[in-house]
Short mmCIF file of C-alpha atoms and ligand atoms in Angstrom, two decimals:
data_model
loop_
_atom_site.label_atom_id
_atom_site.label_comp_id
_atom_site.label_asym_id
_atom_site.label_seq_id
_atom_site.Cartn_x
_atom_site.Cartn_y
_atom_site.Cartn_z
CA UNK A 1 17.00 153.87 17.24
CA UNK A 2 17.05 157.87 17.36
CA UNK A 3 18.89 160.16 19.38
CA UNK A 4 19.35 158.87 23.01
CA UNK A 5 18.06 161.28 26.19
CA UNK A 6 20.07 161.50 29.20
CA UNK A 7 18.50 158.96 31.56
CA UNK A 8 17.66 162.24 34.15
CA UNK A 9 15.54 163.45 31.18
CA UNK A 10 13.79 160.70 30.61
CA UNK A 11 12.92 159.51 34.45
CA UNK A 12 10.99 162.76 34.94
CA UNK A 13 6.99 163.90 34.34
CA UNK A 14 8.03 166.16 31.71
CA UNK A 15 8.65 162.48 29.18
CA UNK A 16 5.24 160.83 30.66
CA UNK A 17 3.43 159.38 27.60
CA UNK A 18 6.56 160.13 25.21
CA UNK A 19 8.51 157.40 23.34
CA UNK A 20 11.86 157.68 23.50
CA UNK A 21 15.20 155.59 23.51
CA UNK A 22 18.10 155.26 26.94
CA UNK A 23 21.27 153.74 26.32
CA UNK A 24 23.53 152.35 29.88
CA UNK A 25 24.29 149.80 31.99
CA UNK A 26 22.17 147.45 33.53
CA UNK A 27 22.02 148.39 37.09
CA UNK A 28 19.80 146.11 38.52
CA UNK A 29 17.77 143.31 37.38
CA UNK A 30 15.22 140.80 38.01
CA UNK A 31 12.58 138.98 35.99
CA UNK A 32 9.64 136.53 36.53
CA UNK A 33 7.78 134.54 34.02
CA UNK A 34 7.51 136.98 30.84
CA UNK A 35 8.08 140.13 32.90
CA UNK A 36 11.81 141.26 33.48
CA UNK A 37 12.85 144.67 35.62
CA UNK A 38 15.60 145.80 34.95
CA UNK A 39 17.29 149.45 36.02
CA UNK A 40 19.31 150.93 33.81
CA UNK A 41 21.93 153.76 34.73
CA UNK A 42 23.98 156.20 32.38
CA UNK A 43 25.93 159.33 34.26
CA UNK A 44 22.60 161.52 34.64
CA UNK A 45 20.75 158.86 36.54
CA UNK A 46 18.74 155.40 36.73
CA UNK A 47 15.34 154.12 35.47
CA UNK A 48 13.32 151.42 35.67
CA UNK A 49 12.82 149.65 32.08
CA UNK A 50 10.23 147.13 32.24
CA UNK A 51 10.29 144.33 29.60
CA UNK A 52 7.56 142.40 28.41
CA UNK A 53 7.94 139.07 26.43
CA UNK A 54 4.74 139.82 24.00
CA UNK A 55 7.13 143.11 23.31
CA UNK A 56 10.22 141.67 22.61
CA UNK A 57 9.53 138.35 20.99
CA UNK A 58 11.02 135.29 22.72
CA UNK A 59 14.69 135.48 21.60
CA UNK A 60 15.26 139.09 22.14
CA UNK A 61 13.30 139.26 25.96
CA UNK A 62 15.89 136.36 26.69
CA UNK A 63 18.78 137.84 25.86
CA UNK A 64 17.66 141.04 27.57
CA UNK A 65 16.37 139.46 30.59
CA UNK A 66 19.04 137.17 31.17
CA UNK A 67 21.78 139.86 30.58
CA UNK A 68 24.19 140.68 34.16
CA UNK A 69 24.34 143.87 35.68
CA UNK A 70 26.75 146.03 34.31
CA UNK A 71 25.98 144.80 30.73
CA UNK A 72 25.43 147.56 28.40
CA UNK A 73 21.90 148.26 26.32
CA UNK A 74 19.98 150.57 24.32
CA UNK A 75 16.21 150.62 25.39
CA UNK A 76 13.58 152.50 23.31
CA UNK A 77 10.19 152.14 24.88
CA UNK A 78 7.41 155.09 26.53
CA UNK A 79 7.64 156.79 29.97
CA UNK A 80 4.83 156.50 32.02
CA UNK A 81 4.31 156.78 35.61
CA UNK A 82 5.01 154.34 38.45
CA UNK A 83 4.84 154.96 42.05
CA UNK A 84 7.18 151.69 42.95
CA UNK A 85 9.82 152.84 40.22
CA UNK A 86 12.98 154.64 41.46
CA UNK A 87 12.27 157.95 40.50
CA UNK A 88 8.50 157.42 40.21
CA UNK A 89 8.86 156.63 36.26
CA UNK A 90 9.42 153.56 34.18
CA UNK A 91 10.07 152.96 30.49
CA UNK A 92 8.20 150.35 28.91
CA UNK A 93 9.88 148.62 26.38
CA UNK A 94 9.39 148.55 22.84
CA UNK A 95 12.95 147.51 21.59
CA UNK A 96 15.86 146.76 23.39
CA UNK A 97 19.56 145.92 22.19
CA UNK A 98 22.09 144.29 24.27
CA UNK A 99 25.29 145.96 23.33
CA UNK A 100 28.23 143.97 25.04
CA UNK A 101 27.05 141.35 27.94
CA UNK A 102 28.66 141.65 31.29
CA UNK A 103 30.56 138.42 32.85
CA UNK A 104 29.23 138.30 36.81
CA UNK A 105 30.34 141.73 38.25
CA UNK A 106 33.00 141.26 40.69
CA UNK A 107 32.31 144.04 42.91
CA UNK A 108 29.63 144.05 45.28
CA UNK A 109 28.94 145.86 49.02
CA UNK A 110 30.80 143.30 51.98
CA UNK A 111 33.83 143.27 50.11
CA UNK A 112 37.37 143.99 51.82
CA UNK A 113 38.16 147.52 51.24
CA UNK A 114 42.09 146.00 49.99
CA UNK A 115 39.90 143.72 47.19
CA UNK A 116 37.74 146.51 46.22
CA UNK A 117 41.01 148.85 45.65
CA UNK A 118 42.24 146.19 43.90
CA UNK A 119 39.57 146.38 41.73
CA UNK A 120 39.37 150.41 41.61
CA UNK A 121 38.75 150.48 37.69
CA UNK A 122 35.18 148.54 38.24
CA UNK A 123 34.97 150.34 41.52
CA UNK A 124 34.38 153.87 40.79
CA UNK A 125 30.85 152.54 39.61
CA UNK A 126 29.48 152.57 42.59
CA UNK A 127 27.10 155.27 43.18
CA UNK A 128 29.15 157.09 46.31
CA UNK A 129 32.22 157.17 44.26
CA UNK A 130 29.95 158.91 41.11
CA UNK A 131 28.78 161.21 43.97
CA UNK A 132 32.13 162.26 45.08
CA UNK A 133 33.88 162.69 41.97
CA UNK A 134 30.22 165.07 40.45
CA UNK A 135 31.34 166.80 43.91
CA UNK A 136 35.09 167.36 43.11
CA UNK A 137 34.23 168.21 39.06
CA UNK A 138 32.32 170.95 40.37
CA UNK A 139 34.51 171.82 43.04
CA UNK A 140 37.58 172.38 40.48
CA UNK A 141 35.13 174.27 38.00
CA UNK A 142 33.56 176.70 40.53
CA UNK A 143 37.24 177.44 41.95
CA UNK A 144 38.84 178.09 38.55
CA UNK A 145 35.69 180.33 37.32
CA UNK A 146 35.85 182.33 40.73
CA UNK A 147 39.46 182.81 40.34
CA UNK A 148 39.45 184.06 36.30
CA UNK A 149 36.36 186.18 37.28
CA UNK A 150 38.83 187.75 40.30
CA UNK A 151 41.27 188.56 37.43
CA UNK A 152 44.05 185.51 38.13
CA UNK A 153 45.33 184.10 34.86
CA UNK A 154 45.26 179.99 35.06
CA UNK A 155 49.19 178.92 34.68
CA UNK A 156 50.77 175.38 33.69
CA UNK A 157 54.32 175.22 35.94
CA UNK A 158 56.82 171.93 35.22
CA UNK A 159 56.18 168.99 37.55
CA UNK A 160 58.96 167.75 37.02
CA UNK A 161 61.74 169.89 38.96
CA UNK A 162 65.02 170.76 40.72
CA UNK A 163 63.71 172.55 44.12
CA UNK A 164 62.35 170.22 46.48
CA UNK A 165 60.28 173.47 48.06
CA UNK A 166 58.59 171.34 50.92
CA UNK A 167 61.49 169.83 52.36
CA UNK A 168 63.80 167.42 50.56
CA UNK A 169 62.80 164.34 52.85
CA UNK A 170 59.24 164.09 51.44
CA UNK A 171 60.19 164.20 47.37
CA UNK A 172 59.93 161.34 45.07
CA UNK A 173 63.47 161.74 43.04
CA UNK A 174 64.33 160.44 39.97
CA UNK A 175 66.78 160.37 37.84
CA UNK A 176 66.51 162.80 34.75
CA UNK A 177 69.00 162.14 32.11
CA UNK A 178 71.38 161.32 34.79
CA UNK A 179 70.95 164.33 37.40
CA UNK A 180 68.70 163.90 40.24
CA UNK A 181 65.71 165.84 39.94
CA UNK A 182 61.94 165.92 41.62
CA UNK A 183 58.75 165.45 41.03
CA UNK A 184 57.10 168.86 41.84
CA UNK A 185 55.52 169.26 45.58
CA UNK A 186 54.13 172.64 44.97
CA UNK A 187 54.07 175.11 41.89
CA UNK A 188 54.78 177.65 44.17
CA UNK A 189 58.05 178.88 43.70
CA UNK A 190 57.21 179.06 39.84
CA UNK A 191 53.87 180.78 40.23
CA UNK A 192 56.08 183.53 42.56
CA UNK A 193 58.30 183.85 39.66
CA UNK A 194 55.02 184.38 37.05
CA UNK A 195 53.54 186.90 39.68
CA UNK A 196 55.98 189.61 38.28
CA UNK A 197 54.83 189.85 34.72
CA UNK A 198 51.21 188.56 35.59
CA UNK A 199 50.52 189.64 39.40
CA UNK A 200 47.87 187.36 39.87
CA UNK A 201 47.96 183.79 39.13
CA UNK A 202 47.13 179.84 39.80
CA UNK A 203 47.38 176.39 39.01
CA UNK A 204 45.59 173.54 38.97
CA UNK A 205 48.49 170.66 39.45
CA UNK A 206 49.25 167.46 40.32
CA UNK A 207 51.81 167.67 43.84
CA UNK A 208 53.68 164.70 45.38
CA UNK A 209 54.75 163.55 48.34
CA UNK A 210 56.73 160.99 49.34
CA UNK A 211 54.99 160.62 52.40
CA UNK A 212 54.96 157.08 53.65
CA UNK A 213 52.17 158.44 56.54
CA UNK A 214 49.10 156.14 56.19
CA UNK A 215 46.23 158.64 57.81
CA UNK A 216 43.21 159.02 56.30
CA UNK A 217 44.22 162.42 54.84
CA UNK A 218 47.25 161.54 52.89
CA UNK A 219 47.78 160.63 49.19
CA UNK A 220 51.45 160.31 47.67
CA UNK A 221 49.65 162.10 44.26
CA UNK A 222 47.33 164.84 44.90
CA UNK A 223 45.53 167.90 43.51
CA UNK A 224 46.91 171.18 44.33
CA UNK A 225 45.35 174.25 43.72
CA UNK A 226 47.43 177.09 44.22
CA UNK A 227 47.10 180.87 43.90
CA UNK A 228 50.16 183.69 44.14
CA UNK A 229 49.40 187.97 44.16
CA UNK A 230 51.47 190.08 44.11
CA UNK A 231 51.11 193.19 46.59
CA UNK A 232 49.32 191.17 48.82
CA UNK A 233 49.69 191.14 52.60
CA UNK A 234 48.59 188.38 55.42
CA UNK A 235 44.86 189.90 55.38
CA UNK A 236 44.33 190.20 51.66
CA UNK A 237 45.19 186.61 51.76
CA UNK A 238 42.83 185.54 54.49
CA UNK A 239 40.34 187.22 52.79
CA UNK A 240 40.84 185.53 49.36
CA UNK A 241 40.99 181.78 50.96
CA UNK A 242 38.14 182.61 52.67
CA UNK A 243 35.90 184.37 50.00
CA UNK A 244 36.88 180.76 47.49
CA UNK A 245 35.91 178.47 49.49
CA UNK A 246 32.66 180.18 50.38
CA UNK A 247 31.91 180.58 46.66
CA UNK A 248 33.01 176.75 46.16
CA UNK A 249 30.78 175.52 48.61
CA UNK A 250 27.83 177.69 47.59
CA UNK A 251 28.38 176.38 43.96
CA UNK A 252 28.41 172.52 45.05
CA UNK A 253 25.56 173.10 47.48
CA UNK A 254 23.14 174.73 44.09
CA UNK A 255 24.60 172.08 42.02
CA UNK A 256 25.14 168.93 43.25
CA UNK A 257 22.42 168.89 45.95
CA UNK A 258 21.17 165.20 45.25
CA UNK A 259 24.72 163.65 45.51
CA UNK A 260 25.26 166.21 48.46
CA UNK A 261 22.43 164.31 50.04
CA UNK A 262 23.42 161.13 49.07
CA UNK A 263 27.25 161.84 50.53
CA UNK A 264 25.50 162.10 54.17
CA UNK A 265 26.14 166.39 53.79
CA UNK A 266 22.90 168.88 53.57
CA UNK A 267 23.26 171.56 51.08
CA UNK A 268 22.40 173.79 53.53
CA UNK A 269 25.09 173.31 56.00
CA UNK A 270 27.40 174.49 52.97
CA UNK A 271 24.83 177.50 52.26
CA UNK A 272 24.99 178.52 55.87
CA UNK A 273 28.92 179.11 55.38
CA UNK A 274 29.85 182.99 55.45
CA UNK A 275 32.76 185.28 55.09
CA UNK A 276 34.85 185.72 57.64
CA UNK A 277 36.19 182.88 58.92
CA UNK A 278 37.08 182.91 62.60
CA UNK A 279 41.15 183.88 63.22
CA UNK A 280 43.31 182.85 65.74
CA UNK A 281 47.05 182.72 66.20
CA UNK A 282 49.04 179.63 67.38
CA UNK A 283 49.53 181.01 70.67
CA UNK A 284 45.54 181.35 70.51
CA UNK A 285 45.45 177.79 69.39
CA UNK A 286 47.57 176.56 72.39
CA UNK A 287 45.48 178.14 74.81
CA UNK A 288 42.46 176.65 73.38
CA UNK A 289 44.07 173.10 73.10
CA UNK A 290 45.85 173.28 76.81
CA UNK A 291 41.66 174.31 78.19
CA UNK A 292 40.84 171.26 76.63
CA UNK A 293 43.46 169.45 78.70
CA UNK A 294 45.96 169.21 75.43
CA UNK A 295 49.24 170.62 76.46
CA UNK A 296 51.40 171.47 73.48
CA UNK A 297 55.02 173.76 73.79
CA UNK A 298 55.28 176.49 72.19
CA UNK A 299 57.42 175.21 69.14
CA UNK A 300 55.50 172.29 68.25
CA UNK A 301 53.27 171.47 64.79
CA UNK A 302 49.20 170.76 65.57
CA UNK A 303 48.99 167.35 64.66
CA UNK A 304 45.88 165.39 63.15
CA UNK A 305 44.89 165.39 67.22
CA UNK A 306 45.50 168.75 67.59
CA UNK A 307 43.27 169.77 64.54
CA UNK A 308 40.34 167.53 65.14
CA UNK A 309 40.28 168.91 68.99
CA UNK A 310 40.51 172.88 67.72
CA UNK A 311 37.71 172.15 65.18
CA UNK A 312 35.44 168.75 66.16
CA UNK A 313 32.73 170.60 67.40
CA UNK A 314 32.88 173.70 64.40
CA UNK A 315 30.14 174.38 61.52
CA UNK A 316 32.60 176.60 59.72
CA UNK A 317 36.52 176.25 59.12
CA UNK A 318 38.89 177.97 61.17
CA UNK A 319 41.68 180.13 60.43
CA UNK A 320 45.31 178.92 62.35
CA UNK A 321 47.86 182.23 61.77
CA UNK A 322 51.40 182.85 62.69
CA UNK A 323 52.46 179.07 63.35
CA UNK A 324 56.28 179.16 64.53
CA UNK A 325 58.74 179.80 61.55
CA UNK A 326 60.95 176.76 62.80
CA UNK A 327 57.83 174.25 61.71
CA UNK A 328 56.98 176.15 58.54
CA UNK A 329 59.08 176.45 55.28
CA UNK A 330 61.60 178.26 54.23
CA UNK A 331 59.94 180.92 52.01
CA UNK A 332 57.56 182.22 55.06
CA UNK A 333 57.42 185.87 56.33
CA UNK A 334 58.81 186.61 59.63
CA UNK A 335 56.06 188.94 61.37
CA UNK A 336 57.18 191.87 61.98
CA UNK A 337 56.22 192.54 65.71
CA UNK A 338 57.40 188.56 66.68
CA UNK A 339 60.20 187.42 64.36
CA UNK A 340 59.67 183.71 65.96
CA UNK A 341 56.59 183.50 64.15
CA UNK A 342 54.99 184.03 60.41
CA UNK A 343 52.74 185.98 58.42
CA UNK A 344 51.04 182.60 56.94
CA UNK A 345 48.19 180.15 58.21
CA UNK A 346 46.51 176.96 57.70
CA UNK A 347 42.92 176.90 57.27
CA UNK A 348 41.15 173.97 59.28
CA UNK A 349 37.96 172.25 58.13
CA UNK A 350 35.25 171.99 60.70
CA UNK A 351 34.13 169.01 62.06
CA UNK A 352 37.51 167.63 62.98
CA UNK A 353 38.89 166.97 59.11
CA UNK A 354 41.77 168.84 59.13
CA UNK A 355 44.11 171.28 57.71
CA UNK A 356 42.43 172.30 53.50
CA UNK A 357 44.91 175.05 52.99
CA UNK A 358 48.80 175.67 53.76
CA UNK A 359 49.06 179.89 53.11
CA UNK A 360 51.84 182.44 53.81
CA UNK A 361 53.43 185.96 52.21
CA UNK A 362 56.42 185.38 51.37
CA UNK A 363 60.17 186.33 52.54
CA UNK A 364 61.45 188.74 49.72
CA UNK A 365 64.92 189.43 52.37
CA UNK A 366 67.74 187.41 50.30
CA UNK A 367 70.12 187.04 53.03
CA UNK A 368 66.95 184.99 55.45
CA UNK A 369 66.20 183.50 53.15
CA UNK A 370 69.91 181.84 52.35
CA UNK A 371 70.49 180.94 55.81
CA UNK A 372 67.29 179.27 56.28
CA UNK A 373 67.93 176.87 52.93
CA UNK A 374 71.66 176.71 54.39
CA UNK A 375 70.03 175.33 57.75
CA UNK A 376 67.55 172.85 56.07
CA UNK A 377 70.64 171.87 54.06
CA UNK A 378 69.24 172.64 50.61
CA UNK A 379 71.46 172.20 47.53
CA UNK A 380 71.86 176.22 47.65
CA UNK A 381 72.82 176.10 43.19
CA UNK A 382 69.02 174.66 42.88
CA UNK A 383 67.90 177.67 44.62
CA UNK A 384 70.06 180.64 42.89
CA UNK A 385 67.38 181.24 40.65
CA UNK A 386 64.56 182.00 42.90
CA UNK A 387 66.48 184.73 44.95
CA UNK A 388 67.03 186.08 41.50
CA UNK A 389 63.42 186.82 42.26
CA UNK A 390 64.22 188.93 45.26
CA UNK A 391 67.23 190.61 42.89
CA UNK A 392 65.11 192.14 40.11
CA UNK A 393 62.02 194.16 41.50
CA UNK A 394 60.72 192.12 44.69
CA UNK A 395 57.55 192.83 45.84
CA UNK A 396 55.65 192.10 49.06
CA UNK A 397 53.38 189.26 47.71
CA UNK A 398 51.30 185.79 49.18
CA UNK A 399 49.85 183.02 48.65
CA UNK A 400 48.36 179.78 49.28
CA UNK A 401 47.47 176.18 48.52
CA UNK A 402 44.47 173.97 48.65
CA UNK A 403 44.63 170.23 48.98
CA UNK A 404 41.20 169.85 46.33
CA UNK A 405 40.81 166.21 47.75
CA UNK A 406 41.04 167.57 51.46
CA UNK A 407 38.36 169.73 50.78
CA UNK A 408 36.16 166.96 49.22
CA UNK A 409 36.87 165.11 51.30
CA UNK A 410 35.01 167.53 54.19
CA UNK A 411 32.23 168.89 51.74
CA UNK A 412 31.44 165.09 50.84
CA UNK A 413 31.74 163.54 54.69
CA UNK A 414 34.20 160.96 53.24
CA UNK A 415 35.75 158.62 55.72
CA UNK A 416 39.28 158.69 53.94
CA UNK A 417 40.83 160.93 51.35
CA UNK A 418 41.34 158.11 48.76
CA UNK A 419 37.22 158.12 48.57
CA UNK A 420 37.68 161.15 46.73
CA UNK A 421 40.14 160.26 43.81
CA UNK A 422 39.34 157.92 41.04
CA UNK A 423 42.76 155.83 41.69
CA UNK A 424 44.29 156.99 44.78
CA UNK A 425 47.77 156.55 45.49
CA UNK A 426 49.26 155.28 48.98
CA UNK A 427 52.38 154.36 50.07
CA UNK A 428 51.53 150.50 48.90
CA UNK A 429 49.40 150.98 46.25
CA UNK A 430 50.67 152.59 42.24
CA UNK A 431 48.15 150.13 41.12
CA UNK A 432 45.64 150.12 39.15
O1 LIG B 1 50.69 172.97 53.35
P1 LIG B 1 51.36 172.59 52.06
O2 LIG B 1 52.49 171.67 52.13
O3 LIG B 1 51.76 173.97 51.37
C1 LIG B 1 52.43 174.10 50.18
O4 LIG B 1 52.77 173.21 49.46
C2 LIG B 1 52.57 175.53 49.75
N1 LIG B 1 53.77 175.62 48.90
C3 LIG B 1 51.33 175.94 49.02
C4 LIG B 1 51.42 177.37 48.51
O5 LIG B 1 51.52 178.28 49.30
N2 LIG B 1 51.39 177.56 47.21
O6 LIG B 1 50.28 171.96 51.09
C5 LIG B 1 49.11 172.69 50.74
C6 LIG B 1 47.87 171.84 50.90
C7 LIG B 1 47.63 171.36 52.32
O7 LIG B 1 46.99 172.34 53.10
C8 LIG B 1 46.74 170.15 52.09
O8 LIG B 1 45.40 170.56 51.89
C9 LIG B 1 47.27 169.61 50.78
O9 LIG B 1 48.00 170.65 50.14
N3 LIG B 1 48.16 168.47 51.00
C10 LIG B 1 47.84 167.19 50.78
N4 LIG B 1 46.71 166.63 50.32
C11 LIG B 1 46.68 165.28 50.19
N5 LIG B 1 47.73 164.49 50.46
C12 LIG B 1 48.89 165.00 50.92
N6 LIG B 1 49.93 164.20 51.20
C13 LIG B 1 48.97 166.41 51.11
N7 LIG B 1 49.95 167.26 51.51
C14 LIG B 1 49.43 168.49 51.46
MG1 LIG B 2 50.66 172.47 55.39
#
């Protein structure tokens, strides 16, 4: 057989009449008499290969026809049009190969959601799981090439760590070489130290949390993309949250329409999204939640309630700014005109999914920030090396990170966040 076409290439009007060869999976199949059906998928798409017994010869139309889904094959045969076909083109065979046969496919639609994690490897198969993660691929390539064309250099900080950054409680620890160290939450404090030769950097990173929360929005292992400037203020960093995830969802809308569609989300609901995002501050937030009959003190973190209520009925995501510095970490701004609260924000998806992005300039005053680590009790020796930072040429600077599943999770309409990761990991499941 000659070179193989991409299945996408070869279920299309542009192939009609042309002989060429598929290799894939068997996807579907059924066969009557001397006639067998059979769809075949590869990562572009599926088409309908239609086998003939005259064509094949006896042995080899049995051993194609007979072959379980999932089985792999090499088909070479012509295109030609068919209305009934998936696609409206089939491929009728002239040779076909059986490559490995399948045994009977354990995963099929009706299953327990526990027995189809526990069977994650087969699972991501399935067609919405293929959506999802074409969705997220192009999510993390639109963000990185909208971040090198606005000048930030793409860095690689450790993951494995002594700063606990997010708050010692929710860190997986381990022992390394016989000290206690961390597997990295955040890159953050690393990408403030890179920001003085390099101003304007990110990373791409795994974070962890050992948070033993089962929502719908929580892994233990997730992907973090984070972005420090230096020189940059509260607005400049609005304005740069806001201006990637436009381009982001632009990018997946042009690209990925068909899985898009498939995923329950139109393309153009992601076109329709435009720079600037509303802004409101917490106090704004209250107000809004307490009209809505949700009374929350001043003092207190919005909650998965809090953010669904704020957003539920929202086409585009919503900027939360100066939350209370007793609910934020350590590193945050005071504002200057209300020292209770900070220069950061969250930004909140629409339609009720919750907080994408955790954001804030940063404290560059070494003495605040020392008495805040002293009052979260934070091993201060870990930490000696960050104020350095504020020791040698601090700078006002900002920054931000996104939570790359949260976001698919909104673009794609996915019930829960572990839809959006090949193998997710929960509190009770490291496996497989
Ligand atoms: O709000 P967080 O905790 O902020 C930070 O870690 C900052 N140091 C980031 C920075 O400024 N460089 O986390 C950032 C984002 C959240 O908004 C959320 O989208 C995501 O990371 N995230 C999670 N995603 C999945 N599972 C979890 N357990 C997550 N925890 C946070
Ligand atoms: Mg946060």
């Amino acid at each position: 057989m000659g070179s193989f076409l991409p299945i996408a290439k070869a279920n299309a009007k542009s192939s009609v009449g042309t002989r060429v060869s598929i290799r894939g999976w068997i996807y579907r199949t059924r066969s009557s008499g001397g006639l067998a059906f059979v769809v075949v998928r590869d990562a572009t798409g599926i088409i309908q290969v239609t086998a003939r017994k005259q064509a094949l010869g006896e042995e080899g139309f049995t051993k194609f026809s007979s072959a379980l889904i999932e089985s792999s094959v090499e088909v070479t045969g012509t295109v030609a049009e068919d209305a009934r076909a998936p696609g409206g083109f089939e491929l009728r065979v002239e040779e076909a190969r059986v490559i490995a046969t399948a045994e009977p496919f354990p995963i099929f639609s009706g299953q327990t959601e526990e027995f189809q994690l526990d069977h994650r490897h087969l699972a991501i198969r399935s067609s919405d799981i293929v959506a999802t993660l074409k969705v997220k691929a192009e999510v993390l390539r639109s963000a990185r090439a909208f971040l090198d064309n606005n000048g930030y250099l793409e860095m690689t900080p450790p993951l494995l760590t002594g700063n606990a950054a997010e708050g010692g409680a929710e860190a997986f620890t381990l022992d390394y070489f016989g000290r206690e160290a961390y597997l990295a939450q955040t890159a953050q404090l690393y990408l403030e130290a890179l920001i003085f030769p390099l101003e304007k950097v990110y990373s791409i990173t795994t974070s962890f949390r050992a948070e033993k929360s089962r929502t719908n929005r929580h892994l233990t292992e997730y992907t973090h993309l984070e972005v420090e400037s230096a020189w940059a203020g509260l607005k400049e960093n609005l304005e740069l949250q806001e201006a990637l995830v436009v381009q982001v969802c632009h990018d997946v809308a042009e690209h990925r329409p068909r899985e898009l569609e498939a995923l329950g989300r139109k393309p153009e609901e992601l076109l329709a999204l435009h720079a600037p995002f509303e802004r409101i501050r917490y106090e704004q937030a209250l107000e809004r939640l307490a009209s809505q009959g949700i009374e929350i003190p001043f003092g207190r973190d919005l909650g998965t309630n809090e953010e669904r209520a704020l957003t539920i009925d929202r086409k585009e995501p919503l900027f939360v700014t100066n939350y209370p510095a007793a609910i934020k970490a350590f590193y945050m701004l005071r504002t200057v005109e209300d020292e209770r609260v900070v220069d950061g924000n969250d930004l909140l998806a629409p339609e009720g999914y919750g907080e994408l992005i955790g954001a804030s300039c940063r404290e560059t005053r070494i003495d605040v920030l020392r008495s805040r680590l002293e009052h979260d009790g934070a091993n201060m020796a870990n930490y000696e090396w960050y104020l350095d930072l504020r020791r040698y040429g601090s700078v006002p600077h900002a920054g931000f990170g996104l939570g790359v599943e949260r976001l698919v999770r909104w673009i794609g309409r996915r019930e829960h966040i572990r839809d959006t990761t090949p193998f997710p990991r929960t509190p009770s499941r490291v496996t497989p």
